[in-house]
Coordinates of C-alpha atoms in Angstrom, one line a residue:
M1 CA -49.5 -108.1 83.9
P2 CA -46.4 -108.8 86.0
N3 CA -44.9 -106.3 88.5
F4 CA -41.9 -105.2 86.4
T5 CA -38.9 -103.5 87.9
F6 CA -36.1 -102.1 85.8
S7 CA -32.8 -103.9 86.6
T8 CA -29.5 -102.2 87.3
P9 CA -27.1 -102.1 84.3
A10 CA -25.6 -105.6 83.7
L11 CA -27.5 -106.7 86.8
I12 CA -24.6 -105.1 88.8
Q13 CA -25.1 -105.5 92.6
D14 CA -22.9 -102.9 94.3
F15 CA -24.4 -103.6 97.7
S16 CA -24.2 -107.4 97.5
D17 CA -23.1 -107.4 101.1
N18 CA -26.0 -105.1 102.3
P19 CA -29.4 -106.2 101.1
S20 CA -31.1 -103.2 102.6
L21 CA -29.0 -100.7 100.7
Q22 CA -29.2 -102.8 97.5
Q23 CA -33.0 -102.7 97.8
K24 CA -32.9 -98.9 98.2
L25 CA -30.6 -98.6 95.1
N26 CA -32.9 -100.9 93.1
Q27 CA -35.9 -98.7 94.0
T28 CA -34.0 -95.5 93.2
W29 CA -32.8 -96.9 89.8
D30 CA -36.2 -98.3 88.9
L31 CA -37.8 -94.9 89.7
A32 CA -35.3 -93.0 87.5
I33 CA -35.6 -95.3 84.5
D34 CA -39.4 -95.3 84.7
A35 CA -39.3 -91.5 84.8
Y36 CA -37.0 -91.3 81.7
T37 CA -39.3 -93.8 79.9
Q38 CA -42.5 -91.9 80.7
A39 CA -40.8 -88.7 79.5
A40 CA -39.6 -90.4 76.3
L41 CA -43.2 -91.6 75.5
V42 CA -44.3 -87.9 75.7
S43 CA -41.3 -86.8 73.7
N44 CA -41.6 -83.1 72.7
P45 CA -45.1 -81.8 72.0
W46 CA -44.3 -78.3 73.3
T47 CA -42.0 -76.6 70.8
V48 CA -42.0 -78.8 67.6
D49 CA -44.5 -80.6 65.5
Y50 CA -44.4 -84.3 64.4
Q51 CA -42.2 -85.6 67.3
A52 CA -44.9 -86.8 69.7
P53 CA -46.3 -88.9 71.2
C54 CA -44.1 -91.9 70.8
D55 CA -46.8 -94.5 71.2
W56 CA -44.8 -97.3 69.5
Y57 CA -42.2 -97.2 72.3
V58 CA -43.2 -99.4 75.2
N59 CA -42.8 -98.9 78.9
P60 CA -42.2 -102.5 80.2
K61 CA -44.2 -101.7 83.3
N62 CA -47.3 -101.6 81.0
A63 CA -46.6 -104.6 78.9
D64 CA -46.2 -108.4 79.3
I65 CA -42.6 -109.0 78.0
T66 CA -41.1 -112.4 78.3
A67 CA -38.0 -114.3 77.1
A68 CA -39.9 -115.1 74.0
N69 CA -39.9 -111.5 72.8
P70 CA -37.2 -111.1 70.1
V71 CA -34.1 -109.1 71.1
E72 CA -32.1 -107.1 68.6
P73 CA -28.6 -105.9 69.6
I74 CA -27.4 -102.7 68.0
F75 CA -23.7 -102.2 67.6
W76 CA -21.5 -99.2 66.7
T77 CA -17.8 -98.4 66.7
A78 CA -16.5 -96.9 69.9
F79 CA -14.2 -94.3 68.3
P80 CA -15.9 -90.9 67.8
N81 CA -17.0 -90.8 64.2
R82 CA -17.5 -87.1 64.3
L83 CA -13.8 -86.5 64.9
K84 CA -13.1 -88.3 61.6
I85 CA -15.9 -86.6 59.7
Y86 CA -15.0 -83.1 60.7
F87 CA -11.2 -83.4 60.8
S88 CA -9.8 -86.3 58.9
S89 CA -8.1 -86.1 55.5
A90 CA -10.1 -89.2 54.5
E91 CA -13.2 -86.9 54.5
K92 CA -13.9 -83.6 52.9
S93 CA -12.7 -81.7 55.9
P94 CA -10.5 -78.6 55.3
Y95 CA -8.6 -79.5 58.4
Q96 CA -7.1 -82.5 56.6
M97 CA -5.6 -84.2 59.7
N98 CA -3.9 -87.6 59.2
N99 CA -4.9 -90.6 61.2
A100 CA -2.3 -89.9 63.9
Q101 CA -3.6 -86.4 64.4
V102 CA -7.2 -87.6 64.7
Y103 CA -6.2 -90.2 67.3
A104 CA -4.2 -87.6 69.2
L105 CA -7.2 -85.3 69.1
A106 CA -9.3 -88.1 70.8
D107 CA -6.6 -88.8 73.4
F108 CA -5.7 -85.2 74.3
G109 CA -8.3 -82.9 72.9
N110 CA -5.5 -81.3 70.9
I111 CA -2.6 -82.2 68.5
P112 CA 0.5 -81.8 70.7
Q113 CA 2.9 -82.9 68.0
S114 CA 1.6 -80.4 65.4
K115 CA 2.3 -76.7 65.1
A116 CA -0.7 -76.4 62.8
F117 CA -3.3 -77.4 65.5
P118 CA -1.9 -76.3 68.9
T119 CA -5.0 -74.9 70.5
G120 CA -7.1 -78.0 71.0
L121 CA -10.8 -78.3 71.0
P122 CA -13.1 -76.7 70.2
F123 CA -12.4 -76.1 66.6
I124 CA -15.2 -74.6 64.4
I125 CA -17.3 -76.6 62.1
P126 CA -20.2 -75.9 59.8
S127 CA -23.5 -75.2 61.6
K128 CA -25.6 -76.5 58.7
R129 CA -25.5 -80.3 59.0
C130 CA -29.0 -81.3 57.7
P131 CA -29.9 -82.8 55.4
N132 CA -26.2 -83.0 54.6
L133 CA -23.0 -81.4 56.0
N134 CA -22.3 -78.2 54.1
W135 CA -18.5 -77.4 54.0
Q136 CA -19.4 -74.5 51.6
Q137 CA -21.3 -72.7 54.3
P138 CA -19.8 -69.2 54.9
I139 CA -17.2 -69.6 57.6
D140 CA -18.6 -66.8 59.7
E141 CA -21.7 -69.0 60.1
W142 CA -19.7 -72.0 61.5
A143 CA -20.1 -73.0 65.1
Q144 CA -17.7 -74.3 67.8
Y145 CA -17.2 -78.0 67.8
D146 CA -19.3 -79.6 70.5
P147 CA -20.0 -81.4 72.9
Q148 CA -17.5 -79.6 75.1
G149 CA -16.1 -80.5 78.5
P150 CA -13.0 -82.3 79.7
R151 CA -13.7 -85.3 77.4
G152 CA -16.9 -84.1 75.7
W153 CA -15.6 -85.1 72.2
L154 CA -15.8 -88.8 73.3
D155 CA -19.5 -88.9 72.4
E156 CA -20.1 -92.5 71.4
Y157 CA -21.2 -93.6 74.9
C158 CA -17.6 -94.8 75.5
E159 CA -14.9 -92.7 77.2
W160 CA -11.4 -93.5 78.3
A161 CA -8.4 -92.4 80.4
V162 CA -4.8 -93.2 79.5
T163 CA -1.9 -93.8 81.8
R164 CA 1.6 -93.2 80.3
N165 CA 5.1 -93.8 81.7
A166 CA 7.9 -91.2 81.7
E167 CA 8.8 -92.1 78.1
G168 CA 5.2 -91.4 77.0
K169 CA 4.4 -95.0 76.4
I170 CA 0.9 -96.3 77.3
T171 CA 0.9 -98.5 80.3
K172 CA -2.9 -98.8 80.9
I173 CA -6.2 -97.7 79.4
A174 CA -9.4 -97.6 81.3
F175 CA -12.6 -97.7 79.2
T176 CA -16.0 -97.0 80.6
C177 CA -19.6 -96.8 79.3
E178 CA -21.2 -96.5 82.7
N179 CA -24.0 -93.9 82.6
P180 CA -23.8 -91.0 85.0
E181 CA -27.4 -91.5 86.2
Y182 CA -26.4 -94.8 87.9
W183 CA -23.5 -93.1 89.8
Y184 CA -25.8 -90.2 90.9
S185 CA -28.2 -92.9 92.2
L186 CA -25.3 -94.6 94.0
W187 CA -24.4 -91.3 95.6
Q188 CA -27.9 -90.7 96.7
V189 CA -28.0 -94.0 98.5
S190 CA -24.4 -94.1 99.9
P191 CA -21.5 -91.7 99.1
E192 CA -19.3 -94.1 101.0
K193 CA -20.0 -96.8 98.4
V194 CA -19.1 -94.4 95.6
L195 CA -15.8 -93.6 97.4
A196 CA -15.0 -97.4 97.8
L197 CA -15.7 -98.0 94.1
Y198 CA -13.5 -95.0 93.0
Q199 CA -10.7 -96.4 95.2
Q200 CA -11.1 -99.7 93.4
L201 CA -11.3 -98.3 89.9
V202 CA -8.9 -95.4 90.0
S203 CA -6.7 -95.0 93.0
P204 CA -6.6 -95.8 96.7
N205 CA -5.7 -92.2 97.2
V206 CA -9.2 -91.0 96.5
V207 CA -10.9 -89.4 99.6
L208 CA -14.6 -88.5 99.9
E209 CA -14.0 -84.8 99.7
D210 CA -12.5 -85.3 96.2
L211 CA -15.9 -86.4 95.0
M212 CA -17.9 -83.6 96.6
L213 CA -19.1 -80.6 94.6
L214 CA -17.6 -77.3 95.8
S215 CA -19.9 -74.4 96.2
T216 CA -19.6 -71.4 93.8
D217 CA -17.2 -69.5 96.2
G218 CA -15.0 -72.6 96.5
K219 CA -15.0 -72.4 100.3
D220 CA -17.4 -75.1 101.1
F221 CA -19.4 -77.9 99.5
A222 CA -22.7 -77.4 97.6
I223 CA -25.5 -79.0 99.7
D224 CA -28.3 -80.8 98.0
P225 CA -31.4 -79.8 99.9
T226 CA -33.2 -83.0 98.9
T227 CA -30.7 -85.1 100.8
G228 CA -29.1 -82.6 103.2
R229 CA -25.6 -83.8 102.1
A230 CA -22.9 -82.5 99.8
A231 CA -23.8 -83.0 96.1
Y232 CA -21.8 -85.3 93.9
N233 CA -19.3 -83.8 91.4
P234 CA -19.3 -85.9 88.3
L235 CA -16.3 -84.0 86.9
N236 CA -14.2 -84.5 90.0
K237 CA -10.4 -84.7 89.5
W238 CA -10.6 -88.6 89.4
N239 CA -13.2 -88.7 86.6
S240 CA -12.1 -85.8 84.4
G241 CA -10.3 -85.8 81.1
T242 CA -8.5 -88.5 79.1
V243 CA -5.2 -88.5 81.1
A244 CA -4.7 -90.6 84.2
T245 CA -1.8 -90.1 86.7
E246 CA -1.1 -91.0 90.3
T247 CA -2.7 -87.8 91.5
Y248 CA -5.6 -87.1 89.1
G249 CA -7.5 -88.5 86.2
G250 CA -9.5 -91.6 85.5
A251 CA -12.6 -92.8 83.7
V252 CA -15.2 -94.1 86.2
H253 CA -18.3 -93.1 84.3
L254 CA -19.4 -91.1 81.3
T255 CA -19.2 -87.3 81.4
S256 CA -19.7 -86.1 77.8
P257 CA -23.1 -84.2 78.0
P258 CA -24.9 -86.4 75.5
N259 CA -23.7 -89.6 77.0
T260 CA -26.6 -90.2 79.3
I261 CA -29.1 -93.1 79.7
G262 CA -31.9 -90.6 79.6
A263 CA -30.8 -89.4 76.2
E264 CA -30.5 -93.0 75.0
I265 CA -34.1 -93.8 76.0
M266 CA -35.4 -90.6 74.4
L267 CA -33.5 -91.3 71.2
A268 CA -34.9 -94.9 71.0
A269 CA -38.4 -93.6 71.6
Q270 CA -38.3 -90.8 69.0
A271 CA -36.8 -93.3 66.5
T272 CA -39.9 -95.4 66.6
L273 CA -41.8 -92.6 64.7
L274 CA -42.1 -93.4 60.9
R275 CA -41.1 -90.6 58.5
Q276 CA -42.3 -89.6 55.0
L277 CA -39.0 -90.1 53.2
P278 CA -38.4 -91.3 49.7
P279 CA -36.7 -94.8 49.6
D280 CA -33.4 -93.3 48.3
Q281 CA -33.3 -91.0 51.4
Y282 CA -34.2 -93.6 54.0
N283 CA -30.8 -93.7 55.6
M284 CA -29.1 -93.0 59.0
Q285 CA -28.3 -89.4 58.3
R286 CA -31.7 -88.4 56.8
M287 CA -33.5 -90.1 59.7
V288 CA -31.6 -88.2 62.3
C289 CA -32.4 -84.9 60.5
A290 CA -36.1 -85.8 59.8
G291 CA -36.7 -87.1 63.4
A292 CA -34.6 -84.3 65.1
Y293 CA -33.1 -86.9 67.5
G294 CA -29.6 -87.5 68.6
R295 CA -26.6 -86.0 66.8
A296 CA -25.8 -86.3 63.1
Y297 CA -22.6 -88.1 62.1
R298 CA -22.0 -90.0 65.4
N299 CA -21.7 -93.7 65.0
S300 CA -24.1 -94.3 67.8
D301 CA -27.3 -92.1 67.4
P302 CA -27.7 -92.7 63.6
H303 CA -27.2 -96.5 64.0
I304 CA -29.6 -96.7 67.0
G305 CA -32.2 -94.6 65.3
L306 CA -32.2 -96.4 61.9
Q307 CA -32.2 -99.9 63.4
V308 CA -35.0 -99.1 65.8
N309 CA -37.0 -97.5 63.0
Q310 CA -36.4 -100.5 60.8
L311 CA -37.8 -102.8 63.5
V312 CA -41.0 -100.8 63.6
K313 CA -41.3 -100.1 59.9
N314 CA -40.4 -103.6 58.5
L315 CA -41.7 -105.9 61.3
K316 CA -44.7 -103.8 62.3
V317 CA -43.7 -104.2 66.0
K318 CA -43.4 -101.8 68.9
V319 CA -40.0 -101.5 70.6
T320 CA -38.5 -101.1 74.1
L321 CA -34.9 -101.1 75.2
T322 CA -34.0 -104.5 76.6
D323 CA -33.7 -104.9 80.3
P324 CA -31.2 -104.4 81.9
V325 CA -31.3 -101.1 80.1
G326 CA -27.7 -99.9 79.6
L327 CA -24.8 -99.1 77.3
Y328 CA -22.3 -101.9 77.0
L329 CA -18.8 -102.3 75.8
Q330 CA -18.0 -105.3 73.6
R331 CA -14.7 -107.1 73.7
P332 CA -12.2 -105.9 71.0
D333 CA -11.3 -107.9 67.9
F334 CA -7.7 -108.9 68.8
S335 CA -7.0 -110.6 65.4
S336 CA -4.8 -107.6 64.3
Y337 CA -2.9 -107.2 67.6
K338 CA 0.8 -108.4 67.6
T339 CA 2.6 -108.6 70.9
P340 CA 6.5 -108.6 71.2
D341 CA 6.5 -112.1 72.8
G342 CA 3.6 -113.6 71.0
T343 CA 1.3 -113.5 74.0
D344 CA -2.4 -113.3 73.0
A345 CA -3.3 -109.6 73.5
S346 CA -6.7 -110.6 74.7
Q347 CA -5.1 -111.7 77.9
F348 CA -4.3 -108.0 78.7
Y349 CA -8.0 -107.1 78.5
K350 CA -9.8 -107.3 81.8
V351 CA -13.5 -106.8 82.5
I352 CA -13.6 -104.8 85.7
R353 CA -17.4 -104.3 85.9
G354 CA -20.2 -106.0 84.1
R355 CA -20.3 -109.3 82.4
T356 CA -19.5 -111.1 79.1
A357 CA -22.1 -112.5 76.8
E358 CA -21.3 -116.0 78.1
Q359 CA -21.9 -114.9 81.7
A360 CA -25.1 -113.0 80.7
G361 CA -26.5 -115.7 78.5
T362 CA -27.0 -113.1 75.7
T363 CA -25.6 -112.6 72.2
Y364 CA -23.8 -109.4 73.3
D365 CA -21.4 -108.4 76.2
Q366 CA -22.7 -106.3 79.0
I367 CA -19.3 -104.8 80.0
L368 CA -19.4 -101.6 82.0
H369 CA -15.8 -101.0 82.7
A370 CA -12.7 -102.6 81.2
E371 CA -8.9 -102.1 81.3
F372 CA -6.2 -102.9 78.8
A373 CA -2.7 -103.2 80.4
V374 CA 0.4 -105.3 80.0
P375 CA 1.8 -106.8 83.3
E376 CA 5.1 -105.1 84.3
A377 CA 6.7 -108.6 84.6
L378 CA 6.6 -109.0 80.8
G379 CA 8.9 -106.1 80.3
Y380 CA 7.0 -104.2 77.6
T381 CA 4.1 -101.7 77.4
V382 CA 0.8 -101.3 75.5
S383 CA 2.8 -99.0 73.1
D384 CA 5.1 -101.9 72.2
I385 CA 2.1 -103.9 70.8
L386 CA 1.5 -103.6 67.1
L387 CA -1.9 -103.0 65.6
G388 CA -3.0 -103.5 62.0
N389 CA -4.9 -100.2 62.0
A390 CA -2.6 -97.7 60.3
V391 CA -1.8 -94.5 62.2
Q392 CA 0.8 -93.2 59.8
G393 CA -0.1 -93.1 56.2
S394 CA -2.7 -95.3 54.5
S395 CA -0.8 -98.6 54.7
Q396 CA -2.2 -101.4 56.8
V397 CA 1.3 -102.3 58.0
P398 CA 1.1 -102.9 61.7
V399 CA 2.0 -99.9 63.8
P400 CA 2.6 -99.3 67.6
I401 CA -0.4 -98.5 69.8
L402 CA 0.3 -94.9 70.5
Y403 CA -3.3 -93.9 71.3
A404 CA -6.3 -95.4 73.1
G405 CA -8.4 -94.5 70.1
Q406 CA -6.6 -97.1 68.0
I407 CA -8.0 -99.8 70.4
A408 CA -11.5 -98.0 70.4
D409 CA -11.5 -98.5 66.6
T410 CA -11.4 -102.3 67.2
F411 CA -14.4 -102.7 69.4
H412 CA -18.1 -101.8 69.6
V413 CA -20.5 -100.3 72.0
C414 CA -24.0 -101.9 72.2
L415 CA -27.5 -101.6 73.4
A416 CA -30.4 -103.9 72.7
G417 CA -34.0 -103.5 71.7
T418 CA -36.9 -105.8 72.4
A419 CA -39.7 -106.2 69.9
V420 CA -43.3 -106.1 71.3
T421 CA -46.3 -107.2 69.2
P422 CA -49.0 -104.6 69.1
A423 CA -52.4 -105.5 70.5
T424 CA -54.9 -107.1 68.1
G425 CA -56.8 -104.5 66.2
E426 CA -54.5 -101.7 67.2
P427 CA -54.2 -99.1 64.4
T428 CA -51.1 -99.0 62.3
Q429 CA -48.7 -96.0 62.7
S430 CA -49.0 -93.1 60.2
F431 CA -45.9 -91.8 58.4
L432 CA -45.1 -88.3 59.6
P433 CA -43.4 -85.3 57.9
P434 CA -40.0 -84.2 59.2
V435 CA -40.0 -82.5 62.6
R436 CA -40.5 -78.7 62.3
D437 CA -40.5 -75.9 64.8
K438 CA -43.9 -74.7 66.0
T439 CA -44.9 -71.2 64.9
G440 CA -46.6 -68.5 67.0
D441 CA -47.1 -68.7 70.8
T442 CA -45.8 -71.9 72.3
N443 CA -45.7 -73.4 75.8
G444 CA -42.5 -73.9 77.7
Q445 CA -40.4 -77.1 77.4
V446 CA -39.1 -78.1 80.8
S447 CA -35.8 -80.0 80.7
M448 CA -35.1 -80.6 84.4
L449 CA -35.6 -79.7 88.0
L450 CA -32.7 -79.6 90.4
A451 CA -31.3 -77.7 93.3
N452 CA -30.2 -74.2 92.2
P453 CA -27.1 -74.2 94.4
V454 CA -26.0 -77.5 92.8
L455 CA -26.8 -76.1 89.3
L456 CA -24.7 -73.0 89.9
A457 CA -21.9 -75.0 91.5
M458 CA -21.8 -77.3 88.5
L459 CA -21.6 -74.4 86.1
S460 CA -18.7 -73.0 88.1
V461 CA -16.8 -76.3 87.8
N462 CA -17.3 -76.4 84.0
P463 CA -19.6 -74.5 81.6
Y464 CA -20.5 -77.8 80.0
P465 CA -21.2 -80.3 82.8
P466 CA -23.1 -83.5 82.3
F467 CA -26.4 -82.6 83.9
V468 CA -28.4 -85.5 85.3
Q469 CA -32.1 -85.3 86.1
L470 CA -33.1 -87.8 88.8
P471 CA -36.6 -87.3 90.0
V472 CA -36.5 -84.7 92.8
Q473 CA -37.7 -86.5 96.0
I474 CA -39.9 -84.6 98.4
N475 CA -42.0 -85.9 101.3
Q476 CA -45.7 -85.4 102.0
G477 CA -46.0 -82.2 104.0
Q478 CA -42.6 -80.9 103.0
T479 CA -41.4 -77.7 101.4
L480 CA -38.2 -77.4 99.3
T481 CA -36.8 -74.0 98.4
D482 CA -34.3 -72.7 95.9
L483 CA -35.0 -75.3 93.2
A484 CA -34.3 -74.5 89.5
L485 CA -36.8 -75.5 86.9
Q486 CA -34.8 -75.3 83.7
A487 CA -36.9 -74.7 80.6
S488 CA -37.0 -73.4 77.0
Y489 CA -39.5 -70.6 76.6
A490 CA -39.5 -68.8 73.3
N491 CA -42.0 -66.0 74.0
N492 CA -41.5 -62.7 75.7
N493 CA -44.2 -63.3 78.3
F494 CA -42.0 -65.8 80.1
K495 CA -42.6 -64.0 83.4
D496 CA -46.3 -64.8 83.1
A497 CA -45.8 -68.5 82.5
E498 CA -47.8 -70.8 84.9
I499 CA -46.2 -73.8 86.6
A500 CA -48.3 -76.7 87.7
F501 CA -47.8 -80.3 88.8
W502 CA -49.9 -83.4 87.7
D503 CA -50.2 -87.0 88.7
D504 CA -49.5 -89.9 86.4
Q505 CA -53.1 -90.0 85.3
G506 CA -53.0 -86.4 84.1
N507 CA -55.0 -85.0 87.0
S508 CA -54.0 -81.7 88.5
E509 CA -52.1 -81.9 91.8
T510 CA -53.7 -79.0 93.6
G511 CA -52.0 -80.0 96.8
I512 CA -48.6 -79.1 95.2
S513 CA -48.0 -75.4 95.2
V514 CA -45.2 -73.6 93.3
T515 CA -43.9 -70.1 94.1
V516 CA -41.5 -68.5 91.6
T517 CA -38.9 -66.4 93.5
A518 CA -36.7 -65.5 90.5
I519 CA -36.3 -66.0 86.8
N520 CA -32.6 -66.3 85.7
T521 CA -30.8 -67.0 82.5
T522 CA -28.9 -70.2 82.2
A523 CA -25.8 -68.2 83.3
G524 CA -27.5 -67.6 86.6
V525 CA -28.2 -63.8 86.2
P526 CA -31.7 -62.2 86.3
A527 CA -33.5 -62.5 83.0
G528 CA -34.2 -59.3 81.0
K529 CA -37.5 -58.3 79.3
S530 CA -37.2 -60.5 76.3
A531 CA -36.7 -64.2 75.7
G532 CA -33.3 -63.6 74.3
S533 CA -31.4 -65.5 71.7
D534 CA -31.8 -68.9 73.1
G535 CA -35.0 -68.6 75.2
Q536 CA -33.5 -70.7 78.0
F537 CA -34.4 -69.9 81.6
N538 CA -34.1 -71.1 85.1
Y539 CA -37.3 -70.6 87.1
I540 CA -36.2 -70.5 90.7
V541 CA -39.0 -72.0 92.7
T542 CA -40.3 -73.1 96.1
I543 CA -42.3 -76.3 96.0
S544 CA -44.7 -77.2 98.9
V545 CA -46.5 -80.6 99.0
A546 CA -49.6 -80.9 101.2
A547 CA -49.8 -83.9 103.5
N548 CA -52.6 -85.5 101.6
V549 CA -50.9 -85.5 98.2
S550 CA -50.7 -89.1 96.9
P551 CA -47.2 -90.6 96.7
G552 CA -45.6 -91.3 93.3
L553 CA -44.1 -89.6 90.3
K554 CA -45.4 -86.2 89.3
G555 CA -45.3 -84.3 86.0
V556 CA -44.9 -80.6 85.4
T557 CA -46.2 -78.1 82.9
L558 CA -44.9 -74.6 82.0
R559 CA -47.9 -73.0 80.4
N560 CA -47.9 -69.9 78.2
P561 CA -51.2 -68.2 79.2
N562 CA -51.9 -67.6 75.5
C563 CA -51.9 -71.3 74.8
D564 CA -54.0 -74.3 75.7
M565 CA -52.9 -76.4 78.7
P566 CA -49.9 -78.5 77.6
V567 CA -49.1 -82.1 78.1
P568 CA -47.1 -82.5 81.4
L569 CA -43.5 -83.7 81.3
P570 CA -43.7 -86.8 83.5
G571 CA -41.3 -88.0 86.2
V572 CA -39.8 -84.6 87.4
L573 CA -40.9 -84.9 91.0
Y574 CA -41.4 -87.9 93.3
V575 CA -43.6 -87.6 96.4
N576 CA -42.6 -90.0 99.2
A577 CA -45.2 -91.1 101.7
K578 CA -44.5 -89.4 105.0
G579 CA -42.2 -91.4 107.2
N580 CA -40.5 -93.3 104.3

C-alpha cells in the first residue's frame, strides 16, 4: 500500500520559496486531515444510536487509490439557500421578503432600505425542521436564526466581502472558500507568511498585530501554550463581515461556524450510512433528518449527503473525499451578464488563489479565492453591469448588480468524492433506522481540545467564533497546563467522568496522565451541580506525557463511570518525538 499524504487544497504551495517550511506545512496539514478522517470514521457512538461506525468511508492512508478510481464532483449553488427558504416571498415564509431584500440580507446581515426589517440577523425561525419545516409551530417555540457571527449566515462554504464607492456602487467583490483549518496550519508554521498573504489579498496596511488574538482583558495577546506565540484571530478586522473598506473588512478564509473542512469530512462520512426510508422519502431533506448530519435546507449539506449516499447505495462502493480535499469555487455562468461597453464580463473575474479545471486536469475548478472587479479605466463599476437574475419583481428583465449575492446565484461550490471498490467478500452494508438519542446513562462526547486562554479570548471576540480543532501538539516528556477539553455530557455525575488517552490501535496510553483542575460551562464559569440545559462543559486539564510514550496521534475518552468504556475520539493529541 503506498505511503499516502493528504495534499494541500488545490495543491497550493504557499512556501514555494522555502522548501523546509513547505515540508513543515505539508506535515501539519496531513496530520490535521488524517485526524479529521479518523474522527469521521468513528462518527458519534457516544450520545446517539445508528450513526456509527462509518465503515464505508475510506481513509486514503489505508487504501490503494489510483487515477483509475472514479471521481464524482458534487456541485451546489453558492448563495445561501436557507436565507431564501426562511425569508423569501417565493417560499412559505411569513417574512415575505422580496428578492432585493433577501440579497441585501446576505450582503449586510440586515435590510437597510426597509423599515419593516431594520434590526438585522438573527431573526427567529421555527425550531422544528424535521422531517419538514413547520411554519405552524407556536411562535414561542421558534429559535434564533443561526449560524451567527459576522457573516455566519453565508453558510454554503462560500463567503464574500464587498467594496463600494461613495455612491454605494460595488467596485469589487472578494469571494473565498478557503477553510479556516488551513490558515490555522499556516499560522502554526509561520505567522509572517499569514501576514504576507493578508497584505496580498486584502490590504498592504495589514500589520501582524491585527491578526493576533487579544486576551480577555484586551490588554495583551492570548498566548497559545503549544507554540509559545500569540494565537491567531480568525475574526480579525481584515477577515470579518461582508463589507470591505480601506481600514477594515475582507474575506480571506471562511468564518461561518459550520464552514470547516472537518465538518465537510464528517458529513461525507456520515452520509455513507444507508437508511431505512421508503422510496418516496429518499430525498435530500429526509436524508439530512434521518442521518442527523449537516444542516437542513442548505444547498450544500443536503446535496453532498444525498449524492454520497447514492454512490454507496446504487453503485455498492465505498467513498472518500478526493485528494486534494477541499471546497472549491467554480467559475460563474456569465451568459446573462451585460456590460455597458459590451466587454465580456468574464474578463473581470480573476482567480487569485487555486486553479481552474484546465490547470488542474479535472472536470471541476479548484478555485480558493476569486475577485470580481471592473478596471477603473473603463469608467464604470460592477453595479453598472446588468444581470438577468431579477432583483425587483419576478421578471427576468436584466437588472443592475446591486449585491454580491446576485453573482453568487450564478456559480457553484464543489467538492469531489472518489469511489473505492470494497474488498472481495466484504459484507454488504445494512440499512439503518433514523438516528435517535441514546437513553439512560451515556458517555461524554468530546468535541475538541484547545488552550483555555485561547478559548476564552475567542469567546470574548465573538460568542459564535469559528472554532478549529487542530491536533494539540505535545512533546515526549512535556506537560501542558490550562487546556480545555470541550465535551457534551448529559448526566449529572459529570464531575466523576474519567478522561483517558489511547493510541491509534486502541491501546490505553498509561504514560499520558490527565489532571482535571476545573469544570466550567461553555461560558467559562464554574459548573453547578447538574448537567444543565445543554450539558456542555469545558474540562480544564493538565496533560503530562511520559518520555517513553510513542509518537503519533492519540485519541481521548470521557467515560461515565456508570457506562462501559467508550470508543476513543481519534486525533485530538499528537505526541512529537523529543527533539523534533
